Amino acid sequence: MRQAGRYMPEYRALRERHDLLSLCRTPELAVEVTLQPVRALGVDAAILFSDLLLPLAPLGVPFHFAPGEGPVIETPVRGAADVARLRRFDPREELAPTQEAIRLLRRELEGQVPLIGFAGAPFTLASYAVEGGPSSQYAATKTLMYSDPSSWHRLAALLAEVVGDYLRAQAEAGAQALQVFDSWVGVLDAADYREFVLPHVRALFDRIGGLVPVIHFGTGTAHLLALQREAGGDVIGLDWRLGLDDGWRAVGDGVAVQGNLDPAALLGPRERLLSRVDDVLARAAGRPGHVFNLGHGILPATPVENVRAVVEHVHARTAR
Ligand code: CP3
């Protein structure tokens, strides 16, 4: 999950001097931002600082971040001709700064906490490329899927290939676990997931090659959890919309789960916050294979001391 970001004063200070993509593409700066929450919060793992959209640029889909609006894709991918123009590339070369940041981080973190790398899943990445930015209905993405399935499958297969290589390169550079973000796939029903997404997610996992444990994350996916498990992953991410016990039951036995505190709980008073944390832990019931986490990324208005209180509380409640 996102753990660095605007809620931290030391992040905002760096952002006054550097734009987001410079933080992501300059290894020394990415290292510094990655370490900020590790130092401030006492979390059990570091999450590489980067952004999901980085692979779009070398693919031939340039983008920028517009202040207050989020990502803007300059020429959205809308049809067969756009898909045909995309460029297969080698992430070892074109996304080399990320791998360099990982190598530097492993040196910094040695003996402290493990490092988690990440990338976007084909549906979620494709949705930005096709919509041109954030979306709520995913109308352009679904239009491409339904009206030109062969172009959709070509796009998703290409993304699975380059993202699979990218994740493998992250593991080879030293990432000790990986997270695949399919953040917005919950907008599909199960039949569409099976037809348009599952084969590509499976291809992505195959390509990573089992080098390190992989977390498979989505939101709004209560109806898709069993299919996501079928697609792959050693850990299935659960958002906060369903109880962790119900989510785990839907995922099935023999696989770990990550989650699932509502990030908005961090905005409320301490007592309510910690009782929500206790509820997540009670639903996990001490079973092996629970990774305590938020159900989605941290919100910019979050007080840092509340995050620290959650980390301390979970450590105290789960200490052996
Ligand atoms: O914990 C960390 O170190 C965070 C690293 C991280 C970022 N983006 C940096 C970032 C991670 C894990 C991401 C993933 C990401 N990026 C996702 C999937 C994650 C999820 O929430 O499910 C998505 C959809 C993106 C694309 C993206 N990046 C959007 C839509 C936005 C704008 C929305 C927003 O929150 O402003 C970003 C910007 C972005 N990426 C920020 C950070 C810290 C915002 C801060 C800034 O502008 O400095």
mmCIF file of C-alpha atoms and ligand atoms in Angstrom:
data_model
loop_
_atom_site.group_PDB
_atom_site.id
_atom_site.type_symbol
_atom_site.label_atom_id
_atom_site.label_comp_id
_atom_site.label_asym_id
_atom_site.label_seq_id
_atom_site.Cartn_x
_atom_site.Cartn_y
_atom_site.Cartn_z
ATOM 1 C CA MET A 1 0.000 0.000 0.000
ATOM 2 C CA ARG A 2 1.091 3.555 -0.326
ATOM 3 C CA GLN A 3 2.851 4.595 2.842
ATOM 4 C CA ALA A 4 4.944 7.574 1.719
ATOM 5 C CA GLY A 5 3.184 10.716 0.563
ATOM 6 C CA ARG A 6 1.657 14.085 1.219
ATOM 7 C CA TYR A 7 0.508 13.367 4.792
ATOM 8 C CA MET A 8 4.187 13.423 5.825
ATOM 9 C CA PRO A 9 5.795 16.875 6.323
ATOM 10 C CA GLU A 10 9.198 15.573 5.187
ATOM 11 C CA TYR A 11 7.602 14.368 1.914
ATOM 12 C CA ARG A 12 5.907 17.729 1.329
ATOM 13 C CA ALA A 13 9.232 19.464 1.934
ATOM 14 C CA LEU A 14 10.939 17.382 -0.770
ATOM 15 C CA ARG A 15 7.995 17.926 -3.139
ATOM 16 C CA GLU A 16 8.476 21.683 -2.885
ATOM 17 C CA ARG A 17 11.810 21.218 -4.633
ATOM 18 C CA HIS A 18 11.094 18.253 -6.966
ATOM 19 C CA ASP A 19 8.096 17.136 -9.010
ATOM 20 C CA LEU A 20 6.632 13.688 -8.454
ATOM 21 C CA LEU A 21 8.239 12.086 -11.503
ATOM 22 C CA SER A 22 11.677 13.437 -10.582
ATOM 23 C CA LEU A 23 11.287 11.814 -7.158
ATOM 24 C CA CYS A 24 10.428 8.547 -8.894
ATOM 25 C CA ARG A 25 13.139 8.710 -11.553
ATOM 26 C CA THR A 26 16.103 9.894 -9.461
ATOM 27 C CA PRO A 27 17.403 6.899 -7.487
ATOM 28 C CA GLU A 28 18.815 8.934 -4.561
ATOM 29 C CA LEU A 29 15.498 10.818 -4.159
ATOM 30 C CA ALA A 30 13.399 7.654 -4.462
ATOM 31 C CA VAL A 31 15.606 6.117 -1.760
ATOM 32 C CA GLU A 32 15.089 9.104 0.525
ATOM 33 C CA VAL A 33 11.274 9.067 0.144
ATOM 34 C CA THR A 34 11.136 5.290 0.617
ATOM 35 C CA LEU A 35 12.996 5.645 3.918
ATOM 36 C CA GLN A 36 10.796 8.467 5.293
ATOM 37 C CA PRO A 37 7.936 6.269 6.553
ATOM 38 C CA VAL A 38 10.342 3.555 7.709
ATOM 39 C CA ARG A 39 12.030 6.097 9.994
ATOM 40 C CA ALA A 40 8.874 7.905 11.102
ATOM 41 C CA LEU A 41 6.477 4.997 11.637
ATOM 42 C CA GLY A 42 8.387 1.854 12.580
ATOM 43 C CA VAL A 43 6.647 -0.214 9.888
ATOM 44 C CA ASP A 44 7.776 -3.801 9.210
ATOM 45 C CA ALA A 45 8.551 -3.310 5.520
ATOM 46 C CA ALA A 46 9.682 -0.551 3.191
ATOM 47 C CA ILE A 47 7.691 0.119 0.007
ATOM 48 C CA LEU A 48 9.728 1.271 -2.945
ATOM 49 C CA PHE A 49 8.813 4.853 -3.832
ATOM 50 C CA SER A 50 7.750 4.958 -7.463
ATOM 51 C CA ASP A 51 4.504 5.313 -9.404
ATOM 52 C CA LEU A 52 2.266 2.853 -11.144
ATOM 53 C CA LEU A 53 2.279 4.803 -14.406
ATOM 54 C CA LEU A 54 6.055 4.803 -15.079
ATOM 55 C CA PRO A 55 5.937 1.928 -17.635
ATOM 56 C CA LEU A 56 3.454 3.841 -19.821
ATOM 57 C CA ALA A 57 6.051 6.350 -21.075
ATOM 58 C CA PRO A 58 8.508 3.832 -22.619
ATOM 59 C CA LEU A 59 5.490 1.997 -24.060
ATOM 60 C CA GLY A 60 4.790 5.131 -26.112
ATOM 61 C CA VAL A 61 2.029 6.569 -23.899
ATOM 62 C CA PRO A 62 3.496 9.787 -22.432
ATOM 63 C CA PHE A 63 1.795 11.351 -19.403
ATOM 64 C CA HIS A 64 2.283 14.053 -16.807
ATOM 65 C CA PHE A 65 0.779 14.936 -13.433
ATOM 66 C CA ALA A 66 -1.359 18.080 -13.517
ATOM 67 C CA PRO A 67 -1.501 19.831 -10.132
ATOM 68 C CA GLY A 68 -4.796 19.024 -8.418
ATOM 69 C CA GLU A 69 -6.006 16.737 -11.216
ATOM 70 C CA GLY A 70 -3.790 13.689 -11.069
ATOM 71 C CA PRO A 71 -2.326 11.963 -14.122
ATOM 72 C CA VAL A 72 -3.031 13.202 -17.652
ATOM 73 C CA ILE A 73 -2.283 10.832 -20.532
ATOM 74 C CA GLU A 74 -1.510 12.998 -23.521
ATOM 75 C CA THR A 75 -2.825 10.709 -26.317
ATOM 76 C CA PRO A 76 -5.174 8.035 -24.967
ATOM 77 C CA VAL A 77 -5.137 4.551 -26.520
ATOM 78 C CA ARG A 78 -8.594 4.131 -28.034
ATOM 79 C CA GLY A 79 -8.425 1.650 -30.896
ATOM 80 C CA ALA A 80 -6.533 -0.883 -32.992
ATOM 81 C CA ALA A 81 -4.196 1.679 -34.607
ATOM 82 C CA ASP A 82 -3.212 3.105 -31.195
ATOM 83 C CA VAL A 83 -2.506 -0.374 -29.834
ATOM 84 C CA ALA A 84 -0.445 -1.244 -32.927
ATOM 85 C CA ARG A 85 1.770 1.793 -32.304
ATOM 86 C CA LEU A 86 2.762 0.700 -28.775
ATOM 87 C CA ARG A 87 6.367 -0.243 -28.295
ATOM 88 C CA ARG A 88 7.561 -3.420 -26.534
ATOM 89 C CA PHE A 89 10.551 -2.399 -24.416
ATOM 90 C CA ASP A 90 13.089 -3.803 -21.983
ATOM 91 C CA PRO A 91 12.411 -2.478 -18.447
ATOM 92 C CA ARG A 92 16.003 -3.320 -17.468
ATOM 93 C CA GLU A 93 17.035 -0.463 -19.729
ATOM 94 C CA GLU A 94 14.092 1.900 -19.847
ATOM 95 C CA LEU A 95 13.190 1.716 -16.155
ATOM 96 C CA ALA A 96 16.758 1.334 -14.884
ATOM 97 C CA PRO A 97 16.516 4.105 -12.214
ATOM 98 C CA THR A 98 13.940 2.021 -10.304
ATOM 99 C CA GLN A 99 16.295 -0.934 -10.206
ATOM 100 C CA GLU A 100 19.148 1.321 -9.118
ATOM 101 C CA ALA A 101 16.966 2.698 -6.289
ATOM 102 C CA ILE A 102 16.268 -0.895 -5.185
ATOM 103 C CA ARG A 103 19.974 -1.753 -5.115
ATOM 104 C CA LEU A 104 20.741 1.366 -3.051
ATOM 105 C CA LEU A 105 17.808 0.684 -0.711
ATOM 106 C CA ARG A 106 18.904 -2.855 0.026
ATOM 107 C CA ARG A 107 22.202 -1.481 1.277
ATOM 108 C CA GLU A 108 20.424 1.133 3.435
ATOM 109 C CA LEU A 109 17.876 -1.316 4.845
ATOM 110 C CA GLU A 110 20.166 -4.284 5.492
ATOM 111 C CA GLY A 111 19.386 -5.810 8.865
ATOM 112 C CA GLN A 112 16.300 -3.612 9.350
ATOM 113 C CA VAL A 113 13.232 -4.351 7.217
ATOM 114 C CA PRO A 114 12.568 -6.020 3.856
ATOM 115 C CA LEU A 115 11.828 -4.035 0.694
ATOM 116 C CA ILE A 116 8.628 -4.420 -1.356
ATOM 117 C CA GLY A 117 8.650 -3.481 -5.055
ATOM 118 C CA PHE A 118 5.468 -3.000 -7.098
ATOM 119 C CA ALA A 119 3.803 -2.389 -10.447
ATOM 120 C CA GLY A 120 0.333 -2.062 -11.938
ATOM 121 C CA ALA A 121 -1.721 -4.955 -13.278
ATOM 122 C CA PRO A 122 -2.809 -4.942 -16.942
ATOM 123 C CA PHE A 123 -6.417 -3.788 -16.343
ATOM 124 C CA THR A 124 -5.543 -0.922 -14.021
ATOM 125 C CA LEU A 125 -2.658 0.312 -16.193
ATOM 126 C CA ALA A 126 -4.704 -0.076 -19.379
ATOM 127 C CA SER A 127 -7.542 1.890 -17.805
ATOM 128 C CA TYR A 128 -5.280 4.960 -17.460
ATOM 129 C CA ALA A 129 -3.904 4.530 -20.989
ATOM 130 C CA VAL A 130 -7.411 4.208 -22.475
ATOM 131 C CA GLU A 131 -9.357 6.719 -20.338
ATOM 132 C CA GLY A 132 -6.566 9.307 -20.446
ATOM 133 C CA GLY A 133 -6.644 9.770 -16.670
ATOM 134 C CA PRO A 134 -8.659 8.763 -13.611
ATOM 135 C CA SER A 135 -12.208 7.569 -14.260
ATOM 136 C CA SER A 136 -15.309 6.494 -12.383
ATOM 137 C CA GLN A 137 -17.289 4.615 -15.049
ATOM 138 C CA TYR A 138 -14.438 3.179 -17.156
ATOM 139 C CA ALA A 139 -16.638 3.707 -20.198
ATOM 140 C CA ALA A 140 -13.810 4.023 -22.759
ATOM 141 C CA THR A 141 -12.034 0.966 -21.343
ATOM 142 C CA LYS A 142 -15.202 -1.149 -21.465
ATOM 143 C CA THR A 143 -16.004 0.166 -24.956
ATOM 144 C CA LEU A 144 -12.621 -1.071 -26.204
ATOM 145 C CA MET A 145 -13.070 -4.437 -24.456
ATOM 146 C CA TYR A 146 -16.544 -5.088 -25.807
ATOM 147 C CA SER A 147 -16.294 -3.618 -29.277
ATOM 148 C CA ASP A 148 -12.736 -4.617 -30.202
ATOM 149 C CA PRO A 149 -11.776 -7.542 -27.953
ATOM 150 C CA SER A 150 -8.754 -8.463 -30.039
ATOM 151 C CA SER A 151 -7.216 -4.991 -29.567
ATOM 152 C CA TRP A 152 -8.017 -5.164 -25.849
ATOM 153 C CA HIS A 153 -6.310 -8.550 -25.562
ATOM 154 C CA ARG A 154 -3.283 -7.302 -27.497
ATOM 155 C CA LEU A 155 -2.987 -4.297 -25.164
ATOM 156 C CA ALA A 156 -3.427 -6.350 -21.975
ATOM 157 C CA ALA A 157 -1.000 -9.051 -23.168
ATOM 158 C CA LEU A 158 1.657 -6.444 -23.966
ATOM 159 C CA LEU A 159 1.205 -4.879 -20.519
ATOM 160 C CA ALA A 160 1.466 -8.300 -18.844
ATOM 161 C CA GLU A 161 4.715 -8.892 -20.712
ATOM 162 C CA VAL A 162 6.471 -5.614 -19.936
ATOM 163 C CA VAL A 163 5.155 -5.399 -16.362
ATOM 164 C CA GLY A 164 6.117 -9.041 -15.743
ATOM 165 C CA ASP A 165 9.654 -8.291 -16.936
ATOM 166 C CA TYR A 166 9.709 -5.105 -14.859
ATOM 167 C CA LEU A 167 8.701 -6.949 -11.678
ATOM 168 C CA ARG A 168 11.211 -9.693 -12.343
ATOM 169 C CA ALA A 169 13.897 -7.031 -12.783
ATOM 170 C CA GLN A 170 12.860 -5.493 -9.446
ATOM 171 C CA ALA A 171 13.239 -8.873 -7.708
ATOM 172 C CA GLU A 172 16.608 -9.428 -9.382
ATOM 173 C CA ALA A 173 17.739 -5.986 -8.212
ATOM 174 C CA GLY A 174 16.870 -6.987 -4.625
ATOM 175 C CA ALA A 175 13.150 -6.455 -3.918
ATOM 176 C CA GLN A 176 12.204 -9.144 -1.376
ATOM 177 C CA ALA A 177 8.475 -9.119 -2.171
ATOM 178 C CA LEU A 178 6.366 -7.555 -4.924
ATOM 179 C CA GLN A 179 2.889 -6.076 -5.016
ATOM 180 C CA VAL A 180 0.698 -6.092 -8.124
ATOM 181 C CA PHE A 181 -1.880 -3.272 -7.984
ATOM 182 C CA ASP A 182 -5.116 -4.024 -9.797
ATOM 183 C CA SER A 183 -6.688 -1.144 -7.936
ATOM 184 C CA TRP A 184 -9.698 -0.519 -10.175
ATOM 185 C CA VAL A 185 -10.565 -4.019 -11.457
ATOM 186 C CA GLY A 186 -13.548 -4.156 -9.076
ATOM 187 C CA VAL A 187 -15.572 -2.241 -11.696
ATOM 188 C CA LEU A 188 -15.837 -5.473 -13.728
ATOM 189 C CA ASP A 189 -18.239 -8.311 -13.036
ATOM 190 C CA ALA A 190 -16.946 -11.851 -12.643
ATOM 191 C CA ALA A 191 -17.664 -12.902 -16.235
ATOM 192 C CA ASP A 192 -15.763 -9.921 -17.664
ATOM 193 C CA TYR A 193 -12.921 -10.528 -15.214
ATOM 194 C CA ARG A 194 -12.633 -14.120 -16.367
ATOM 195 C CA GLU A 195 -12.720 -13.229 -20.068
ATOM 196 C CA PHE A 196 -10.758 -9.972 -20.247
ATOM 197 C CA VAL A 197 -8.448 -9.925 -17.237
ATOM 198 C CA LEU A 198 -7.679 -13.285 -15.659
ATOM 199 C CA PRO A 199 -5.575 -14.738 -18.517
ATOM 200 C CA HIS A 200 -3.381 -11.630 -18.547
ATOM 201 C CA VAL A 201 -2.901 -11.506 -14.775
ATOM 202 C CA ARG A 202 -1.974 -15.173 -14.865
ATOM 203 C CA ALA A 203 0.541 -14.497 -17.651
ATOM 204 C CA LEU A 204 1.966 -11.654 -15.579
ATOM 205 C CA PHE A 205 2.467 -13.917 -12.544
ATOM 206 C CA ASP A 206 4.018 -16.627 -14.735
ATOM 207 C CA ARG A 207 6.469 -14.112 -16.094
ATOM 208 C CA ILE A 208 7.587 -12.952 -12.618
ATOM 209 C CA GLY A 209 8.643 -16.539 -12.170
ATOM 210 C CA GLY A 210 8.149 -17.139 -8.431
ATOM 211 C CA LEU A 211 11.389 -15.397 -7.416
ATOM 212 C CA VAL A 212 9.831 -13.732 -4.339
ATOM 213 C CA PRO A 213 6.372 -13.670 -2.687
ATOM 214 C CA VAL A 214 3.828 -11.581 -4.603
ATOM 215 C CA ILE A 215 0.842 -9.680 -3.184
ATOM 216 C CA HIS A 216 -2.160 -9.388 -5.531
ATOM 217 C CA PHE A 217 -4.187 -6.311 -4.595
ATOM 218 C CA GLY A 218 -7.466 -4.777 -5.739
ATOM 219 C CA THR A 219 -10.337 -2.727 -4.302
ATOM 220 C CA GLY A 220 -14.080 -3.288 -4.548
ATOM 221 C CA THR A 221 -13.284 -6.908 -5.396
ATOM 222 C CA ALA A 222 -15.476 -8.801 -2.883
ATOM 223 C CA HIS A 223 -17.149 -10.551 -5.839
ATOM 224 C CA LEU A 224 -13.817 -11.326 -7.542
ATOM 225 C CA LEU A 225 -11.645 -12.670 -4.721
ATOM 226 C CA ALA A 226 -11.788 -16.343 -5.717
ATOM 227 C CA LEU A 227 -10.976 -15.414 -9.338
ATOM 228 C CA GLN A 228 -8.108 -13.177 -8.263
ATOM 229 C CA ARG A 229 -6.693 -16.070 -6.296
ATOM 230 C CA GLU A 230 -7.074 -18.290 -9.357
ATOM 231 C CA ALA A 231 -5.154 -15.675 -11.374
ATOM 232 C CA GLY A 232 -2.201 -15.787 -8.985
ATOM 233 C CA GLY A 233 -0.396 -14.421 -5.970
ATOM 234 C CA ASP A 234 0.922 -15.633 -2.628
ATOM 235 C CA VAL A 235 -1.027 -12.977 -0.736
ATOM 236 C CA ILE A 236 -4.432 -11.577 -1.713
ATOM 237 C CA GLY A 237 -5.124 -7.940 -0.768
ATOM 238 C CA LEU A 238 -8.474 -7.179 0.876
ATOM 239 C CA ASP A 239 -9.960 -3.690 0.944
ATOM 240 C CA TRP A 240 -12.023 -2.557 3.974
ATOM 241 C CA ARG A 241 -15.483 -3.007 2.456
ATOM 242 C CA LEU A 242 -15.890 -6.510 3.799
ATOM 243 C CA GLY A 243 -14.803 -8.072 7.070
ATOM 244 C CA LEU A 244 -11.373 -9.642 6.938
ATOM 245 C CA ASP A 245 -12.815 -13.018 8.017
ATOM 246 C CA ASP A 246 -15.419 -12.952 5.221
ATOM 247 C CA GLY A 247 -12.774 -11.899 2.702
ATOM 248 C CA TRP A 248 -10.440 -14.671 3.798
ATOM 249 C CA ARG A 249 -13.282 -17.202 3.490
ATOM 250 C CA ALA A 250 -13.947 -15.991 -0.072
ATOM 251 C CA VAL A 251 -10.269 -16.262 -0.983
ATOM 252 C CA GLY A 252 -10.076 -19.763 0.482
ATOM 253 C CA ASP A 253 -7.553 -21.676 2.570
ATOM 254 C CA GLY A 254 -3.883 -22.039 1.814
ATOM 255 C CA VAL A 255 -3.191 -18.452 0.810
ATOM 256 C CA ALA A 256 -2.212 -15.395 2.862
ATOM 257 C CA VAL A 257 -4.243 -12.166 3.024
ATOM 258 C CA GLN A 258 -3.280 -8.523 3.474
ATOM 259 C CA GLY A 259 -5.523 -5.872 4.973
ATOM 260 C CA ASN A 260 -7.812 -4.339 5.766
ATOM 261 C CA LEU A 261 -8.228 -1.240 7.944
ATOM 262 C CA ASP A 262 -10.259 1.549 6.293
ATOM 263 C CA PRO A 263 -7.686 4.324 5.637
ATOM 264 C CA ALA A 264 -10.376 6.825 6.676
ATOM 265 C CA ALA A 265 -10.373 5.327 10.193
ATOM 266 C CA LEU A 266 -7.026 7.134 10.623
ATOM 267 C CA LEU A 267 -8.887 10.450 10.355
ATOM 268 C CA GLY A 268 -11.078 9.731 13.395
ATOM 269 C CA PRO A 269 -10.439 9.854 17.125
ATOM 270 C CA ARG A 270 -7.838 7.510 18.582
ATOM 271 C CA GLU A 271 -10.238 5.303 20.531
ATOM 272 C CA ARG A 272 -12.453 4.555 17.527
ATOM 273 C CA LEU A 273 -9.353 4.021 15.371
ATOM 274 C CA LEU A 274 -7.769 1.476 17.691
ATOM 275 C CA SER A 275 -11.027 -0.408 18.149
ATOM 276 C CA ARG A 276 -11.229 -0.738 14.347
ATOM 277 C CA VAL A 277 -7.672 -2.105 14.406
ATOM 278 C CA ASP A 278 -8.707 -4.596 17.111
ATOM 279 C CA ASP A 279 -11.647 -5.667 14.966
ATOM 280 C CA VAL A 280 -9.339 -6.477 12.025
ATOM 281 C CA LEU A 281 -7.040 -8.450 14.344
ATOM 282 C CA ALA A 282 -9.984 -10.290 15.918
ATOM 283 C CA ARG A 283 -11.240 -11.329 12.485
ATOM 284 C CA ALA A 284 -7.750 -12.577 11.577
ATOM 285 C CA ALA A 285 -7.842 -14.492 14.885
ATOM 286 C CA GLY A 286 -4.089 -15.061 14.938
ATOM 287 C CA ARG A 287 -4.176 -17.338 11.898
ATOM 288 C CA PRO A 288 -0.799 -17.558 10.150
ATOM 289 C CA GLY A 289 -0.701 -15.660 6.869
ATOM 290 C CA HIS A 290 -2.291 -12.353 7.871
ATOM 291 C CA VAL A 291 -0.329 -9.240 6.859
ATOM 292 C CA PHE A 292 -1.855 -6.302 8.743
ATOM 293 C CA ASN A 293 -2.262 -3.313 6.451
ATOM 294 C CA LEU A 294 -4.655 -0.606 5.380
ATOM 295 C CA GLY A 295 -7.377 -1.645 2.937
ATOM 296 C CA HIS A 296 -6.123 1.010 0.485
ATOM 297 C CA GLY A 297 -3.657 3.902 0.326
ATOM 298 C CA ILE A 298 -3.251 6.447 3.082
ATOM 299 C CA LEU A 299 -5.179 9.727 2.671
ATOM 300 C CA PRO A 300 -3.350 13.086 2.484
ATOM 301 C CA ALA A 301 -5.182 14.486 5.564
ATOM 302 C CA THR A 302 -4.000 11.640 7.824
ATOM 303 C CA PRO A 303 -2.253 12.722 11.064
ATOM 304 C CA VAL A 304 1.159 11.006 11.177
ATOM 305 C CA GLU A 305 0.790 10.308 14.921
ATOM 306 C CA ASN A 306 -2.321 8.208 14.240
ATOM 307 C CA VAL A 307 -0.377 6.020 11.818
ATOM 308 C CA ARG A 308 2.380 5.584 14.368
ATOM 309 C CA ALA A 309 -0.227 4.668 17.010
ATOM 310 C CA VAL A 310 -1.634 1.942 14.735
ATOM 311 C CA VAL A 311 1.817 0.470 14.094
ATOM 312 C CA GLU A 312 2.583 0.421 17.833
ATOM 313 C CA HIS A 313 -0.825 -1.037 18.672
ATOM 314 C CA VAL A 314 -0.520 -3.855 16.135
ATOM 315 C CA HIS A 315 2.991 -4.640 17.344
ATOM 316 C CA ALA A 316 1.822 -4.746 20.976
ATOM 317 C CA ARG A 317 -1.204 -6.929 20.178
ATOM 318 C CA THR A 318 0.667 -9.410 18.005
ATOM 319 C CA ALA A 319 3.982 -9.682 19.896
ATOM 320 C CA ARG A 320 4.945 -13.247 20.738
HETATM 321 O O1 CP3 B 1 4.230 4.079 -0.257
HETATM 322 C C1 CP3 B 1 4.833 4.643 -1.164
HETATM 323 O O2 CP3 B 1 6.044 4.801 -1.151
HETATM 324 C C2 CP3 B 1 3.971 5.179 -2.270
HETATM 325 C C3 CP3 B 1 4.447 4.913 -3.638
HETATM 326 C C4 CP3 B 1 3.300 4.949 -4.637
HETATM 327 C C5 CP3 B 1 2.916 6.081 -5.408
HETATM 328 N N1 CP3 B 1 1.956 5.693 -6.283
HETATM 329 C C6 CP3 B 1 3.480 7.450 -5.345
HETATM 330 C C7 CP3 B 1 2.528 8.575 -5.571
HETATM 331 C C8 CP3 B 1 2.491 3.889 -5.014
HETATM 332 C C9 CP3 B 1 2.445 2.471 -4.430
HETATM 333 C C10 CP3 B 1 1.654 4.367 -6.071
HETATM 334 C C11 CP3 B 1 0.698 3.507 -6.783
HETATM 335 C C12 CP3 B 1 -0.270 4.134 -7.693
HETATM 336 N N2 CP3 B 1 -0.102 5.220 -8.507
HETATM 337 C C13 CP3 B 1 -1.560 3.620 -7.937
HETATM 338 C C14 CP3 B 1 -2.127 2.370 -7.350
HETATM 339 C C15 CP3 B 1 -2.250 2.519 -5.914
HETATM 340 C C16 CP3 B 1 -3.616 2.511 -5.366
HETATM 341 O O3 CP3 B 1 -3.933 3.491 -4.683
HETATM 342 O O4 CP3 B 1 -4.321 1.523 -5.548
HETATM 343 C C17 CP3 B 1 -2.173 4.463 -8.867
HETATM 344 C C18 CP3 B 1 -3.582 4.314 -9.379
HETATM 345 C C19 CP3 B 1 -1.239 5.460 -9.234
HETATM 346 C C20 CP3 B 1 -1.416 6.546 -10.223
HETATM 347 C C21 CP3 B 1 -1.454 7.853 -9.531
HETATM 348 N N3 CP3 B 1 -0.356 8.452 -8.950
HETATM 349 C C22 CP3 B 1 -2.557 8.682 -9.335
HETATM 350 C C23 CP3 B 1 -3.974 8.384 -9.786
HETATM 351 C C24 CP3 B 1 -2.104 9.807 -8.649
HETATM 352 C C25 CP3 B 1 -2.870 11.041 -8.314
HETATM 353 C C26 CP3 B 1 -3.797 10.805 -7.188
HETATM 354 C C27 CP3 B 1 -3.281 11.398 -5.939
HETATM 355 O O5 CP3 B 1 -3.298 10.699 -4.913
HETATM 356 O O6 CP3 B 1 -2.895 12.559 -5.981
HETATM 357 C C28 CP3 B 1 -0.727 9.625 -8.365
HETATM 358 C C29 CP3 B 1 0.147 10.541 -7.628
HETATM 359 C C30 CP3 B 1 1.043 9.940 -6.601
HETATM 360 N N4 CP3 B 1 1.810 8.812 -6.735
HETATM 361 C C31 CP3 B 1 1.279 10.476 -5.319
HETATM 362 C C32 CP3 B 1 2.197 9.626 -4.663
HETATM 363 C C33 CP3 B 1 2.788 9.764 -3.282
HETATM 364 C C34 CP3 B 1 0.608 11.756 -4.808
HETATM 365 C C35 CP3 B 1 1.536 12.720 -4.228
HETATM 366 C C36 CP3 B 1 2.188 13.778 -5.048
HETATM 367 O O7 CP3 B 1 1.638 14.343 -6.014
HETATM 368 O O8 CP3 B 1 3.297 14.114 -4.619
#
